[in-house]
Coordinates of C-alpha atoms in Angstrom, one line a residue:
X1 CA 111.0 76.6 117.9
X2 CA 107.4 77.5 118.4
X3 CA 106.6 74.4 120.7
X4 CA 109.0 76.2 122.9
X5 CA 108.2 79.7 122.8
X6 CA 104.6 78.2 123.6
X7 CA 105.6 76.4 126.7
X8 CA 107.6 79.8 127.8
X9 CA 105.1 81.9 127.6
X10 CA 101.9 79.3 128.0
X11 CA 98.9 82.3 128.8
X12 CA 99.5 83.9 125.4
X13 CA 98.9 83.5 122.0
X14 CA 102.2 84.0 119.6
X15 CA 101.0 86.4 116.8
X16 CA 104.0 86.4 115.1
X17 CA 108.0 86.4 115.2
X18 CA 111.1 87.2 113.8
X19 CA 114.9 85.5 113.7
X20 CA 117.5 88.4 114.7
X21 CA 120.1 88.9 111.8
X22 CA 123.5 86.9 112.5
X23 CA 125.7 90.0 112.9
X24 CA 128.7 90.0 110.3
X25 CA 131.3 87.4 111.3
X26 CA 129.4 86.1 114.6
X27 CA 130.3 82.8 115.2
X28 CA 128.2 80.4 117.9
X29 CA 125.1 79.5 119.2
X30 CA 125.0 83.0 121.4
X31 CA 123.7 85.1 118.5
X32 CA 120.5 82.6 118.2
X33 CA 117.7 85.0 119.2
X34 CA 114.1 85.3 117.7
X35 CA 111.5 88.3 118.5
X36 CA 108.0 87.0 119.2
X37 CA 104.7 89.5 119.2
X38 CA 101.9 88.3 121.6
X39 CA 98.2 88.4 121.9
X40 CA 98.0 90.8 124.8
X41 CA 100.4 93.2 123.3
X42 CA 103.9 92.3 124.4
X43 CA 106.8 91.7 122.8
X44 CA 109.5 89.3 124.2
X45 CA 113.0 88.2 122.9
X46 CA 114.3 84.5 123.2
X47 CA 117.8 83.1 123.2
X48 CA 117.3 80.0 121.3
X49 CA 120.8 77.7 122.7
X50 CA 119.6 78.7 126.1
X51 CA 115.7 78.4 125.7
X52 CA 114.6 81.0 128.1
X53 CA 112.8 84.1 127.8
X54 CA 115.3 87.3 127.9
X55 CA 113.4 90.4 127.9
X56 CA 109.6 91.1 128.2
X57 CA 108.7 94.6 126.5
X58 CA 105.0 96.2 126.1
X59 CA 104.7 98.6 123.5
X60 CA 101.2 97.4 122.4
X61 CA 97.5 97.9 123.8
X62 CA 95.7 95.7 121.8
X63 CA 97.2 92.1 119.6
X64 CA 100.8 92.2 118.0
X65 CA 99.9 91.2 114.1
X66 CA 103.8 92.0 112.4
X67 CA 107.1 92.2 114.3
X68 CA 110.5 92.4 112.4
X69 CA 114.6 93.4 113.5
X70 CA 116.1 96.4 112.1
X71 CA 118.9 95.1 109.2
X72 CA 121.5 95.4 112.0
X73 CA 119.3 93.6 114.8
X74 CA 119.4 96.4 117.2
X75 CA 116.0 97.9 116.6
X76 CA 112.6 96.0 117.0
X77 CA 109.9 97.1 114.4
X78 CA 106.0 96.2 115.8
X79 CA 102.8 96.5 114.6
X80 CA 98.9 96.3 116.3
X81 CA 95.8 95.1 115.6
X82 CA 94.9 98.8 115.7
X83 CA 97.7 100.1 112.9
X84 CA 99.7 101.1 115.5
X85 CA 103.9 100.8 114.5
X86 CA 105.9 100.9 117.8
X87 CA 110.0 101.1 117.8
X88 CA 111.6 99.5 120.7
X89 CA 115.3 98.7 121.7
X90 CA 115.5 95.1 123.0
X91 CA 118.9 96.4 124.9
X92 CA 116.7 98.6 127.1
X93 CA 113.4 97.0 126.8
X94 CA 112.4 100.6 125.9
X95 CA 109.9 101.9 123.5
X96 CA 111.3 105.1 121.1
X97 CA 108.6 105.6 118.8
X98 CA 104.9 105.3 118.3
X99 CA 104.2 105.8 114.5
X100 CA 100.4 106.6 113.7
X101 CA 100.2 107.0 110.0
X102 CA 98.6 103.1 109.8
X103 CA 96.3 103.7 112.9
X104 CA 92.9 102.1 112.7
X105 CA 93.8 98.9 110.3
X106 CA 96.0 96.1 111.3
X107 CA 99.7 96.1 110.1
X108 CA 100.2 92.7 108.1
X109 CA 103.6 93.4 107.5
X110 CA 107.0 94.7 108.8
X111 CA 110.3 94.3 106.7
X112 CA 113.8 96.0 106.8
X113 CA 116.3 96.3 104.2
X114 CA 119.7 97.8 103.9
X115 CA 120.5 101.0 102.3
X116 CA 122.8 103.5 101.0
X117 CA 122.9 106.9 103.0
X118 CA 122.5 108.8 99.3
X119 CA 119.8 106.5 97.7
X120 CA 116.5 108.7 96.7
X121 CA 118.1 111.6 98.5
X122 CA 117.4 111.2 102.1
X123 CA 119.8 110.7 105.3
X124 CA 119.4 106.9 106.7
X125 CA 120.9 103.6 107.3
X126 CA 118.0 101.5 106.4
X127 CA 114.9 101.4 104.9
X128 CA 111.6 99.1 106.1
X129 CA 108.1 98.8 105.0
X130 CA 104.6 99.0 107.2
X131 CA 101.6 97.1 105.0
X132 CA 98.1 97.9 106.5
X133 CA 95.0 95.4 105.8
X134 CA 93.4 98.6 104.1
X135 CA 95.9 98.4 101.0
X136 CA 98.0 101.1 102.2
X137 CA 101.9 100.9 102.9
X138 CA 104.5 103.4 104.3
X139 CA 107.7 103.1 103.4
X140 CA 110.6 104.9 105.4
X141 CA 114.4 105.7 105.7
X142 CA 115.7 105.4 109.1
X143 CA 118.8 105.8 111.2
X144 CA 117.7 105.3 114.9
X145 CA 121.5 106.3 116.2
X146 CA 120.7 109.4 115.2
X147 CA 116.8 109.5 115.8
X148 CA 116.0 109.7 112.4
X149 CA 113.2 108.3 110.6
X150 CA 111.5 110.1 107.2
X151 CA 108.9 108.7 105.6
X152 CA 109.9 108.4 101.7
X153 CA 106.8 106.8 100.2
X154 CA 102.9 106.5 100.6
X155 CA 100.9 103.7 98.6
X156 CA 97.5 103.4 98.6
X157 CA 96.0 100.8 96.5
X158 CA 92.5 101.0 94.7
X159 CA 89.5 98.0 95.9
X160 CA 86.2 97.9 94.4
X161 CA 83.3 97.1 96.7
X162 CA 83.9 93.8 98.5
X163 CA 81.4 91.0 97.4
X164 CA 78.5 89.9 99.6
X165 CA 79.1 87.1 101.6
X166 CA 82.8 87.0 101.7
X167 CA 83.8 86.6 105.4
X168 CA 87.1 88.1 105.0
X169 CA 89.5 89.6 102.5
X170 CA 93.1 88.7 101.1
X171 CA 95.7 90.2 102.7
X172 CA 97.4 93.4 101.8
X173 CA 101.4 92.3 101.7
X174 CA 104.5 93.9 100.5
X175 CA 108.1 92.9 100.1
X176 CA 111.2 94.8 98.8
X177 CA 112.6 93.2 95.8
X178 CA 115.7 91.7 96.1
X179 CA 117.2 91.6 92.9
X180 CA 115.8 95.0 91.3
X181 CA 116.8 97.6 94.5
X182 CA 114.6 100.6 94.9
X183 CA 111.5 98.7 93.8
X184 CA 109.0 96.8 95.8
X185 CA 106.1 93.7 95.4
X186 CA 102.8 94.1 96.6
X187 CA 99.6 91.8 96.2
X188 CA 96.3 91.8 98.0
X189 CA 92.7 92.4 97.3
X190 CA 92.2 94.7 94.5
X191 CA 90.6 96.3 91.1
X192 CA 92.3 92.8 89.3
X193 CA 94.3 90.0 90.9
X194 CA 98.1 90.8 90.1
X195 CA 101.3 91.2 91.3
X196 CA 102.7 94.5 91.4
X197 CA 105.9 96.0 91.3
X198 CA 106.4 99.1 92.0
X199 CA 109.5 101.5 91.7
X200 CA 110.4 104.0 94.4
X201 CA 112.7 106.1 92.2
X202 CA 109.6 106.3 89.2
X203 CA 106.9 106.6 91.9
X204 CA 105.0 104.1 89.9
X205 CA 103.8 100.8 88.9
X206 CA 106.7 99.6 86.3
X207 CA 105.4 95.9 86.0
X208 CA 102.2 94.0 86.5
X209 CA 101.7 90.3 86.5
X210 CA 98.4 88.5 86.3
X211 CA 97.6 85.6 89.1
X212 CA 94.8 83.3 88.9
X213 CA 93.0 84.0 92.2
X214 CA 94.1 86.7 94.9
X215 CA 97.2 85.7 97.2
X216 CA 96.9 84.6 100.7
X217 CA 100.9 84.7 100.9
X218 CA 104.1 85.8 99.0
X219 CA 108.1 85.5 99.7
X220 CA 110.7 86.2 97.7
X221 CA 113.8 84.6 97.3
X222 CA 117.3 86.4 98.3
X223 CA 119.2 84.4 95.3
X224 CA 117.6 84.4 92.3
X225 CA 114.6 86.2 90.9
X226 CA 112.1 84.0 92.0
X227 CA 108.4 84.6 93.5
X228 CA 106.5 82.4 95.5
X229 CA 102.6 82.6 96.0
X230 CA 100.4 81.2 98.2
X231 CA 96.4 81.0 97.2
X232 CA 93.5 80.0 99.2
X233 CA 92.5 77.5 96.7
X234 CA 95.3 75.2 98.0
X235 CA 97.9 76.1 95.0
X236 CA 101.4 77.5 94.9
X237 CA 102.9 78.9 92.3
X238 CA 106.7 79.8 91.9
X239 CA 107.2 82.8 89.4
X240 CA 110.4 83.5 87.9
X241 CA 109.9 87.1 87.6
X242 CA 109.0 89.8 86.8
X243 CA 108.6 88.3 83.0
X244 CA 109.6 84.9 83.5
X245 CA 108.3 81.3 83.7
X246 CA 105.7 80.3 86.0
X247 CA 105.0 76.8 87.7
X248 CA 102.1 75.2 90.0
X249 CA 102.0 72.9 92.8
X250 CA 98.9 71.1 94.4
X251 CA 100.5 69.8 97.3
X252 CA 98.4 71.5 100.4
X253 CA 95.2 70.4 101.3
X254 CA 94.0 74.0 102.5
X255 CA 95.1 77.7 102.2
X256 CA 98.9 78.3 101.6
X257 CA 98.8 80.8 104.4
X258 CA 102.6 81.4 104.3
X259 CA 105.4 80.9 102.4
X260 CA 109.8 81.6 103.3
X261 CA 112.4 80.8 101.3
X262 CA 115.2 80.2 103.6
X263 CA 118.1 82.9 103.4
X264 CA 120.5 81.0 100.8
X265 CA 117.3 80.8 98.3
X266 CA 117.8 76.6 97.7
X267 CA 114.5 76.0 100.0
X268 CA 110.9 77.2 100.6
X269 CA 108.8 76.1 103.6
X270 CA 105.4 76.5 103.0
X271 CA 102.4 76.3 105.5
X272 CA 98.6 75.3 105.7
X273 CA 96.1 74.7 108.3
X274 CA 98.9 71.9 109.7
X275 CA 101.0 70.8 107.6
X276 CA 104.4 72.3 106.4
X277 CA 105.9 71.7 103.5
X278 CA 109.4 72.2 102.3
X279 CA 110.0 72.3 99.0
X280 CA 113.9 72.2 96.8
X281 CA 113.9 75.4 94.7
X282 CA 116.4 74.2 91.5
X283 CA 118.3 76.6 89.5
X284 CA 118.2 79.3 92.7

């Protein structure tokens, strides 16, 4: 996949992408698309069976840094290098929203997850997720048919001083949980280097888990309560969670950078520097 949407688009750097969801009983290679966020701002959309570009949209000024489909695959979600959160419709190659609450720090993260209209008492189909690099995320409940979107929750998390001579800081990410619904997982650089989940019904922290350095990368795993962690110190660590067993693995030779478990939960690819790993999750 990415040798390809390289040699489509060979000027530009890919940022970041995103698979569209199979819609419910889509058969064929048709439905194949993927999303991909560029380095001058653009976003274009790729049919994967026919591997050619489809639609070129530019809702950005400055580098895309998250990009993620709505639950139902008719929205794209964007984010900038300058915290700026863009809506677009990949139908009309349109742009419906600019949202400036994350404006001056770099979204690291998009995600969408299905809702109830009558969860924590506000109108919407959907609920998705902005994380900032400054610790902050915005959580919302959206239903773009009716051009609605209501932000439910603000996060900010606490950061003491940043040492001298560290070049850069972990990165601020955020995940809804996918076994406890209404609650979410966030790690990055902070007072102490945890996990955190946190419940959007308390409007608290409910539980707290202690890592050994500060993640670089986290995924969670759609069929059992399993966490995976990425640190810079070239270790993974599979937690199952919140209160479970936890388990190491020294197979990278630099930073995890990024870890997916695949949507059935039985795999996790993880990356660093160039190699990929993927890894047989048992018991999922």
């Amino acid at each position: 996949l990415c040798p390809q949407v390289s040699t489509l688009v060979p000027l530009q750097s890919c940022q970041c992408l995103a698979w569209k969801p199979q819609p419910i009983g889509a058969l064929g290679a048709e439905s194949q698309h993927v999303v991909a966020g560029y380095s001058d701002g653009t976003i274009r959309v790729f049919s994967i069976s026919r591997t050619e570009m489809e639609l070129k949209m530019h809702p950005h000024a400055v580098a895309l840094t998250a990009v993620a489909y709505t639950t139902d695959g008719e929205i794209v979600l964007s984010g900038g290098k300058d915290g700026l959160v863009a809506v677009s419709s990949p139908r009309t190659g349109m742009t419906i929203r600019i949202l400036t609450d994350h404006k001056g720090s770099p979204i690291t993260v998009i995600q969408c997850t299905g809702k109830q209209y009558y969860d924590f008492g506000v109108e919407g189909s959907e609920l998705w997720l902005a994380t900032s690099s400054d610790r902050r995320v915005s959580i919302w409940a959206s239903d773009w048919l009716k051009d609605k979107c209501e932000l439910l929750d603000w996060l900010s998390f606490p950061a003491p001083a940043v040492p001298e001579g560290l070049s850069s800081l972990p990165p601020s990410l955020a995940a809804f949980c996918p076994w406890e619904h209404g609650t979410l997982v966030y790690v990055g650089f902070g007072m102490q280097k945890e996990v955190l989940f946190y419940s959007l019904r308390k409007k608290q922290v409910v539980e707290r888990i202690s890592l050994p350095y500060f993640a670089m990368s986290l995924s969670l795993s759609p069929a059992a309560r399993f966490l995976a962690i990425g640190f810079g110190e070239r270790l993974l660590r599979l937690l199952r969670g919140p209160a479970g067993a936890e388990q190491d693995y020294a197979g990278h030779d630099d930073a995890v950078h990024l870890c997916r478990f695949t949507p059935s939960g039985r795999r996790l690819f993880t990356a660093a520097y160039n190699a990929i790993l993927v890894w047989e999750t048992a018991g999922s």
